Amino acid sequence: MTLNRRSFIQKSAVASFAGALSLPGFAAEQTVKYGGSPWLGHYPAHLAMAEGYLKEVGINQDWQSFATSSARMSAFMSGGVDIGCAGIVSALALMSRGAKQFAIIAIPENFGRVEGLVARKGIETVADLKGKKIGVTFASSTHLLVLDVLEQAGIKPGEADVLNIPGPELHGAIKTGQIDAAAAWTPHFDNILREPGVKLLADDSQFSLYKSFKVTPGPDVLLVRREFAVKNGELVKRYLSAYFKASDLLREQPEKASQALLKFTGLTMKEQMSAVTGSDWYPQAQQKELLTGEFVQGLQKLAEMLVKHKQIDKAPVVKDWIDASFV
């Protein structure tokens, strides 16, 4: 998959360069260094590049891959990335330490229906997990989901055995009976759900902050490096115009968007359609509301919850990292 993806990206880059020679209205193509991965939060950025939307606005995207959000955040800190999507938990960890090198400029999507807590046959409710083994990747959105729903069910810390297992290993662990339940995100989530007899106990819609603020345990956020944004404000706006054109494609033509993503993600068409249609892709017109309304209040509550569950040391003032001027 890696070789195919590299080949695909190289071909896209060549096409972008060729198109730049005849761009109308832009003196020269400008480059944005994007921090990405095959995770669905990066779909708009990839499609904007692959479908030529960025080229239309005179931008060449230098796609840089990172295995984790924390690695991507390190690149923001060092100046290696200009724009990128990250899980909010990794961003909050740096914000809690006072890092000001980046700002939140958009909310890509809500993926609450493609991650959740799944249990083996015979376990019917979250309350049944008392005394059971639960596999989850520590310091992830699913980890926070598990801690929250266990608390809602009246299960105290230590009354369930929460084990740290990498996402790709969760399917095998529950299949072989090493654990009784697993919390995972797509595609691992979908793979576990296909096992005979397993039951979905909770997805992000059962997360306490989703019920009040529509905030999932670890929503994706689109970030910009502040120094880059100060020097290239007009470029960031043009970037977002292409980015949200790709979001529109995901929302309005999911089959076409899924077909265009297959080489990028390595998923089957069925899996790809499930990931695309299982997420709510926010349009550009909704961004002001998200960045200035109760969603940000929910992010603040999320930061405070992370402190409560000892995931970060202190809660940052989240609104200090919000910049709605580009949408």
PDB file of N, CA, C and O in Angstrom, residues 103-147:
ATOM      1  N   ALA A 103      -2.641  27.290  15.596  1.00  0.00           N
ATOM      2  CA  ALA A 103      -4.004  27.746  15.899  1.00  0.00           C
ATOM      3  C   ALA A 103      -5.002  26.813  15.218  1.00  0.00           C
ATOM      4  O   ALA A 103      -4.710  26.221  14.180  1.00  0.00           O
ATOM      5  N   ILE A 104      -6.179  26.688  15.812  1.00  0.00           N
ATOM      6  CA  ILE A 104      -7.268  25.903  15.226  1.00  0.00           C
ATOM      7  C   ILE A 104      -8.043  26.802  14.273  1.00  0.00           C
ATOM      8  O   ILE A 104      -8.580  27.837  14.689  1.00  0.00           O
ATOM      9  N   ILE A 105      -8.127  26.414  12.976  1.00  0.00           N
ATOM     10  CA  ILE A 105      -8.778  27.275  11.989  1.00  0.00           C
ATOM     11  C   ILE A 105     -10.026  26.657  11.380  1.00  0.00           C
ATOM     12  O   ILE A 105     -10.762  27.345  10.661  1.00  0.00           O
ATOM     13  N   ALA A 106     -10.312  25.380  11.643  1.00  0.00           N
ATOM     14  CA  ALA A 106     -11.515  24.744  11.091  1.00  0.00           C
ATOM     15  C   ALA A 106     -11.757  23.408  11.789  1.00  0.00           C
ATOM     16  O   ALA A 106     -10.857  22.837  12.404  1.00  0.00           O
ATOM     17  N   ILE A 107     -12.994  22.928  11.690  1.00  0.00           N
ATOM     18  CA  ILE A 107     -13.372  21.618  12.204  1.00  0.00           C
ATOM     19  C   ILE A 107     -13.786  20.771  10.997  1.00  0.00           C
ATOM     20  O   ILE A 107     -14.814  21.041  10.370  1.00  0.00           O
ATOM     21  N   PRO A 108     -13.007  19.745  10.632  1.00  0.00           N
ATOM     22  CA  PRO A 108     -13.273  19.002   9.389  1.00  0.00           C
ATOM     23  C   PRO A 108     -14.576  18.210   9.387  1.00  0.00           C
ATOM     24  O   PRO A 108     -15.333  18.241   8.421  1.00  0.00           O
ATOM     25  N   GLU A 109     -14.828  17.458  10.498  1.00  0.00           N
ATOM     26  CA  GLU A 109     -15.937  16.501  10.463  1.00  0.00           C
ATOM     27  C   GLU A 109     -16.276  16.020  11.853  1.00  0.00           C
ATOM     28  O   GLU A 109     -15.572  16.321  12.815  1.00  0.00           O
ATOM     29  N   ASN A 110     -17.345  15.277  11.940  1.00  0.00           N
ATOM     30  CA  ASN A 110     -17.696  14.543  13.148  1.00  0.00           C
ATOM     31  C   ASN A 110     -17.683  13.056  12.785  1.00  0.00           C
ATOM     32  O   ASN A 110     -18.471  12.618  11.954  1.00  0.00           O
ATOM     33  N   PHE A 111     -16.764  12.300  13.387  1.00  0.00           N
ATOM     34  CA  PHE A 111     -16.644  10.880  13.027  1.00  0.00           C
ATOM     35  C   PHE A 111     -17.202   9.969  14.124  1.00  0.00           C
ATOM     36  O   PHE A 111     -16.795   8.808  14.259  1.00  0.00           O
ATOM     37  N   GLY A 112     -18.162  10.473  14.880  1.00  0.00           N
ATOM     38  CA  GLY A 112     -18.637   9.761  16.062  1.00  0.00           C
ATOM     39  C   GLY A 112     -19.230   8.402  15.819  1.00  0.00           C
ATOM     40  O   GLY A 112     -19.303   7.583  16.738  1.00  0.00           O
ATOM     41  N   ARG A 113     -19.649   8.115  14.604  1.00  0.00           N
ATOM     42  CA  ARG A 113     -20.283   6.822  14.364  1.00  0.00           C
ATOM     43  C   ARG A 113     -19.318   5.765  13.855  1.00  0.00           C
ATOM     44  O   ARG A 113     -19.740   4.644  13.574  1.00  0.00           O
ATOM     45  N   VAL A 114     -18.071   6.093  13.699  1.00  0.00           N
ATOM     46  CA  VAL A 114     -17.103   5.110  13.198  1.00  0.00           C
ATOM     47  C   VAL A 114     -16.045   4.788  14.236  1.00  0.00           C
ATOM     48  O   VAL A 114     -14.961   4.320  13.901  1.00  0.00           O
ATOM     49  N   GLU A 115     -16.334   5.027  15.500  1.00  0.00           N
ATOM     50  CA  GLU A 115     -15.514   4.506  16.578  1.00  0.00           C
ATOM     51  C   GLU A 115     -16.427   4.208  17.759  1.00  0.00           C
ATOM     52  O   GLU A 115     -17.490   4.820  17.918  1.00  0.00           O
ATOM     53  N   GLY A 116     -16.027   3.233  18.582  1.00  0.00           N
ATOM     54  CA  GLY A 116     -16.875   2.885  19.705  1.00  0.00           C
ATOM     55  C   GLY A 116     -16.340   1.708  20.500  1.00  0.00           C
ATOM     56  O   GLY A 116     -15.248   1.180  20.227  1.00  0.00           O
ATOM     57  N   LEU A 117     -17.129   1.283  21.480  1.00  0.00           N
ATOM     58  CA  LEU A 117     -16.783   0.200  22.394  1.00  0.00           C
ATOM     59  C   LEU A 117     -17.583  -1.046  22.029  1.00  0.00           C
ATOM     60  O   LEU A 117     -18.822  -1.020  22.021  1.00  0.00           O
ATOM     61  N   VAL A 118     -16.885  -2.135  21.723  1.00  0.00           N
ATOM     62  CA  VAL A 118     -17.503  -3.366  21.236  1.00  0.00           C
ATOM     63  C   VAL A 118     -17.141  -4.510  22.185  1.00  0.00           C
ATOM     64  O   VAL A 118     -16.004  -4.588  22.660  1.00  0.00           O
ATOM     65  N   ALA A 119     -18.118  -5.406  22.479  1.00  0.00           N
ATOM     66  CA  ALA A 119     -17.865  -6.490  23.439  1.00  0.00           C
ATOM     67  C   ALA A 119     -18.169  -7.851  22.831  1.00  0.00           C
ATOM     68  O   ALA A 119     -18.937  -7.972  21.872  1.00  0.00           O
ATOM     69  N   ARG A 120     -17.574  -8.881  23.432  1.00  0.00           N
ATOM     70  CA  ARG A 120     -17.821 -10.260  23.001  1.00  0.00           C
ATOM     71  C   ARG A 120     -19.229 -10.706  23.376  1.00  0.00           C
ATOM     72  O   ARG A 120     -19.900 -10.086  24.200  1.00  0.00           O
ATOM     73  N   LYS A 121     -19.649 -11.810  22.779  1.00  0.00           N
ATOM     74  CA  LYS A 121     -20.981 -12.365  23.017  1.00  0.00           C
ATOM     75  C   LYS A 121     -21.218 -12.590  24.510  1.00  0.00           C
ATOM     76  O   LYS A 121     -20.333 -13.076  25.220  1.00  0.00           O
ATOM     77  N   GLY A 122     -22.397 -12.224  24.971  1.00  0.00           N
ATOM     78  CA  GLY A 122     -22.757 -12.424  26.376  1.00  0.00           C
ATOM     79  C   GLY A 122     -22.659 -11.174  27.211  1.00  0.00           C
ATOM     80  O   GLY A 122     -23.161 -11.131  28.338  1.00  0.00           O
ATOM     81  N   ILE A 123     -21.989 -10.141  26.702  1.00  0.00           N
ATOM     82  CA  ILE A 123     -21.890  -8.857  27.401  1.00  0.00           C
ATOM     83  C   ILE A 123     -22.875  -7.913  26.732  1.00  0.00           C
ATOM     84  O   ILE A 123     -22.705  -7.547  25.565  1.00  0.00           O
ATOM     85  N   GLU A 124     -23.902  -7.516  27.445  1.00  0.00           N
ATOM     86  CA  GLU A 124     -24.999  -6.778  26.827  1.00  0.00           C
ATOM     87  C   GLU A 124     -24.955  -5.275  27.049  1.00  0.00           C
ATOM     88  O   GLU A 124     -25.475  -4.505  26.250  1.00  0.00           O
ATOM     89  N   THR A 125     -24.370  -4.836  28.181  1.00  0.00           N
ATOM     90  CA  THR A 125     -24.344  -3.407  28.498  1.00  0.00           C
ATOM     91  C   THR A 125     -22.970  -3.019  29.030  1.00  0.00           C
ATOM     92  O   THR A 125     -22.160  -3.880  29.410  1.00  0.00           O
ATOM     93  N   VAL A 126     -22.721  -1.702  29.088  1.00  0.00           N
ATOM     94  CA  VAL A 126     -21.454  -1.218  29.658  1.00  0.00           C
ATOM     95  C   VAL A 126     -21.324  -1.667  31.109  1.00  0.00           C
ATOM     96  O   VAL A 126     -20.238  -2.016  31.572  1.00  0.00           O
ATOM     97  N   ALA A 127     -22.434  -1.693  31.841  1.00  0.00           N
ATOM     98  CA  ALA A 127     -22.394  -2.109  33.248  1.00  0.00           C
ATOM     99  C   ALA A 127     -21.883  -3.540  33.401  1.00  0.00           C
ATOM    100  O   ALA A 127     -21.305  -3.897  34.439  1.00  0.00           O
ATOM    101  N   ASP A 128     -22.063  -4.367  32.368  1.00  0.00           N
ATOM    102  CA  ASP A 128     -21.598  -5.764  32.420  1.00  0.00           C
ATOM    103  C   ASP A 128     -20.074  -5.866  32.341  1.00  0.00           C
ATOM    104  O   ASP A 128     -19.520  -6.967  32.488  1.00  0.00           O
ATOM    105  N   LEU A 129     -19.385  -4.761  32.097  1.00  0.00           N
ATOM    106  CA  LEU A 129     -17.923  -4.802  31.941  1.00  0.00           C
ATOM    107  C   LEU A 129     -17.192  -4.791  33.283  1.00  0.00           C
ATOM    108  O   LEU A 129     -15.960  -4.872  33.309  1.00  0.00           O
ATOM    109  N   LYS A 130     -17.913  -4.700  34.379  1.00  0.00           N
ATOM    110  CA  LYS A 130     -17.262  -4.739  35.695  1.00  0.00           C
ATOM    111  C   LYS A 130     -16.515  -6.059  35.852  1.00  0.00           C
ATOM    112  O   LYS A 130     -17.091  -7.143  35.680  1.00  0.00           O
ATOM    113  N   GLY A 131     -15.217  -5.954  36.142  1.00  0.00           N
ATOM    114  CA  GLY A 131     -14.392  -7.150  36.304  1.00  0.00           C
ATOM    115  C   GLY A 131     -13.879  -7.736  35.003  1.00  0.00           C
ATOM    116  O   GLY A 131     -13.175  -8.744  35.015  1.00  0.00           O
ATOM    117  N   LYS A 132     -14.210  -7.112  33.873  1.00  0.00           N
ATOM    118  CA  LYS A 132     -13.804  -7.630  32.558  1.00  0.00           C
ATOM    119  C   LYS A 132     -12.549  -6.903  32.038  1.00  0.00           C
ATOM    120  O   LYS A 132     -12.162  -5.853  32.537  1.00  0.00           O
ATOM    121  N   LYS A 133     -11.933  -7.501  30.996  1.00  0.00           N
ATOM    122  CA  LYS A 133     -10.747  -6.923  30.359  1.00  0.00           C
ATOM    123  C   LYS A 133     -11.172  -6.115  29.127  1.00  0.00           C
ATOM    124  O   LYS A 133     -11.836  -6.649  28.232  1.00  0.00           O
ATOM    125  N   ILE A 134     -10.769  -4.839  29.090  1.00  0.00           N
ATOM    126  CA  ILE A 134     -11.120  -3.945  27.978  1.00  0.00           C
ATOM    127  C   ILE A 134      -9.833  -3.483  27.303  1.00  0.00           C
ATOM    128  O   ILE A 134      -8.966  -2.902  27.955  1.00  0.00           O
ATOM    129  N   GLY A 135      -9.711  -3.735  26.025  1.00  0.00           N
ATOM    130  CA  GLY A 135      -8.541  -3.295  25.278  1.00  0.00           C
ATOM    131  C   GLY A 135      -8.779  -1.938  24.650  1.00  0.00           C
ATOM    132  O   GLY A 135      -9.836  -1.684  24.052  1.00  0.00           O
ATOM    133  N   VAL A 136      -7.809  -1.044  24.774  1.00  0.00           N
ATOM    134  CA  VAL A 136      -7.928   0.304  24.207  1.00  0.00           C
ATOM    135  C   VAL A 136      -6.529   0.880  24.049  1.00  0.00           C
ATOM    136  O   VAL A 136      -5.607   0.505  24.771  1.00  0.00           O
ATOM    137  N   THR A 137      -6.356   1.741  23.068  1.00  0.00           N
ATOM    138  CA  THR A 137      -5.072   2.417  22.896  1.00  0.00           C
ATOM    139  C   THR A 137      -5.021   3.614  23.846  1.00  0.00           C
ATOM    140  O   THR A 137      -5.835   4.532  23.729  1.00  0.00           O
ATOM    141  N   PHE A 138      -4.091   3.569  24.792  1.00  0.00           N
ATOM    142  CA  PHE A 138      -4.026   4.640  25.789  1.00  0.00           C
ATOM    143  C   PHE A 138      -3.754   6.001  25.128  1.00  0.00           C
ATOM    144  O   PHE A 138      -3.105   6.100  24.093  1.00  0.00           O
ATOM    145  N   ALA A 139      -4.258   7.059  25.812  1.00  0.00           N
ATOM    146  CA  ALA A 139      -4.079   8.455  25.382  1.00  0.00           C
ATOM    147  C   ALA A 139      -4.720   8.725  24.025  1.00  0.00           C
ATOM    148  O   ALA A 139      -4.278   9.601  23.286  1.00  0.00           O
ATOM    149  N   SER A 140      -5.744   7.952  23.680  1.00  0.00           N
ATOM    150  CA  SER A 140      -6.481   8.176  22.429  1.00  0.00           C
ATOM    151  C   SER A 140      -7.902   8.615  22.765  1.00  0.00           C
ATOM    152  O   SER A 140      -8.324   8.601  23.928  1.00  0.00           O
ATOM    153  N   SER A 141      -8.665   8.968  21.721  1.00  0.00           N
ATOM    154  CA  SER A 141     -10.061   9.366  21.929  1.00  0.00           C
ATOM    155  C   SER A 141     -10.877   8.200  22.485  1.00  0.00           C
ATOM    156  O   SER A 141     -11.754   8.398  23.341  1.00  0.00           O
ATOM    157  N   THR A 142     -10.588   6.976  22.035  1.00  0.00           N
ATOM    158  CA  THR A 142     -11.344   5.825  22.524  1.00  0.00           C
ATOM    159  C   THR A 142     -11.032   5.537  23.994  1.00  0.00           C
ATOM    160  O   THR A 142     -11.881   5.034  24.724  1.00  0.00           O
ATOM    161  N   HIS A 143      -9.822   5.844  24.425  1.00  0.00           N
ATOM    162  CA  HIS A 143      -9.472   5.685  25.841  1.00  0.00           C
ATOM    163  C   HIS A 143     -10.373   6.573  26.697  1.00  0.00           C
ATOM    164  O   HIS A 143     -10.944   6.137  27.700  1.00  0.00           O
ATOM    165  N   LEU A 144     -10.528   7.826  26.268  1.00  0.00           N
ATOM    166  CA  LEU A 144     -11.380   8.755  27.020  1.00  0.00           C
ATOM    167  C   LEU A 144     -12.841   8.310  26.967  1.00  0.00           C
ATOM    168  O   LEU A 144     -13.569   8.431  27.963  1.00  0.00           O
ATOM    169  N   LEU A 145     -13.271   7.783  25.809  1.00  0.00           N
ATOM    170  CA  LEU A 145     -14.647   7.278  25.696  1.00  0.00           C
ATOM    171  C   LEU A 145     -14.892   6.164  26.723  1.00  0.00           C
ATOM    172  O   LEU A 145     -15.919   6.158  27.418  1.00  0.00           O
ATOM    173  N   VAL A 146     -13.941   5.233  26.833  1.00  0.00           N
ATOM    174  CA  VAL A 146     -14.090   4.124  27.780  1.00  0.00           C
ATOM    175  C   VAL A 146     -14.164   4.637  29.215  1.00  0.00           C
ATOM    176  O   VAL A 146     -15.043   4.242  29.992  1.00  0.00           O
ATOM    177  N   LEU A 147     -13.242   5.530  29.587  1.00  0.00           N
ATOM    178  CA  LEU A 147     -13.244   6.065  30.956  1.00  0.00           C
ATOM    179  C   LEU A 147     -14.565   6.764  31.267  1.00  0.00           C
ATOM    180  O   LEU A 147     -15.109   6.640  32.373  1.00  0.00           O
TER     181      LEU A 147
END
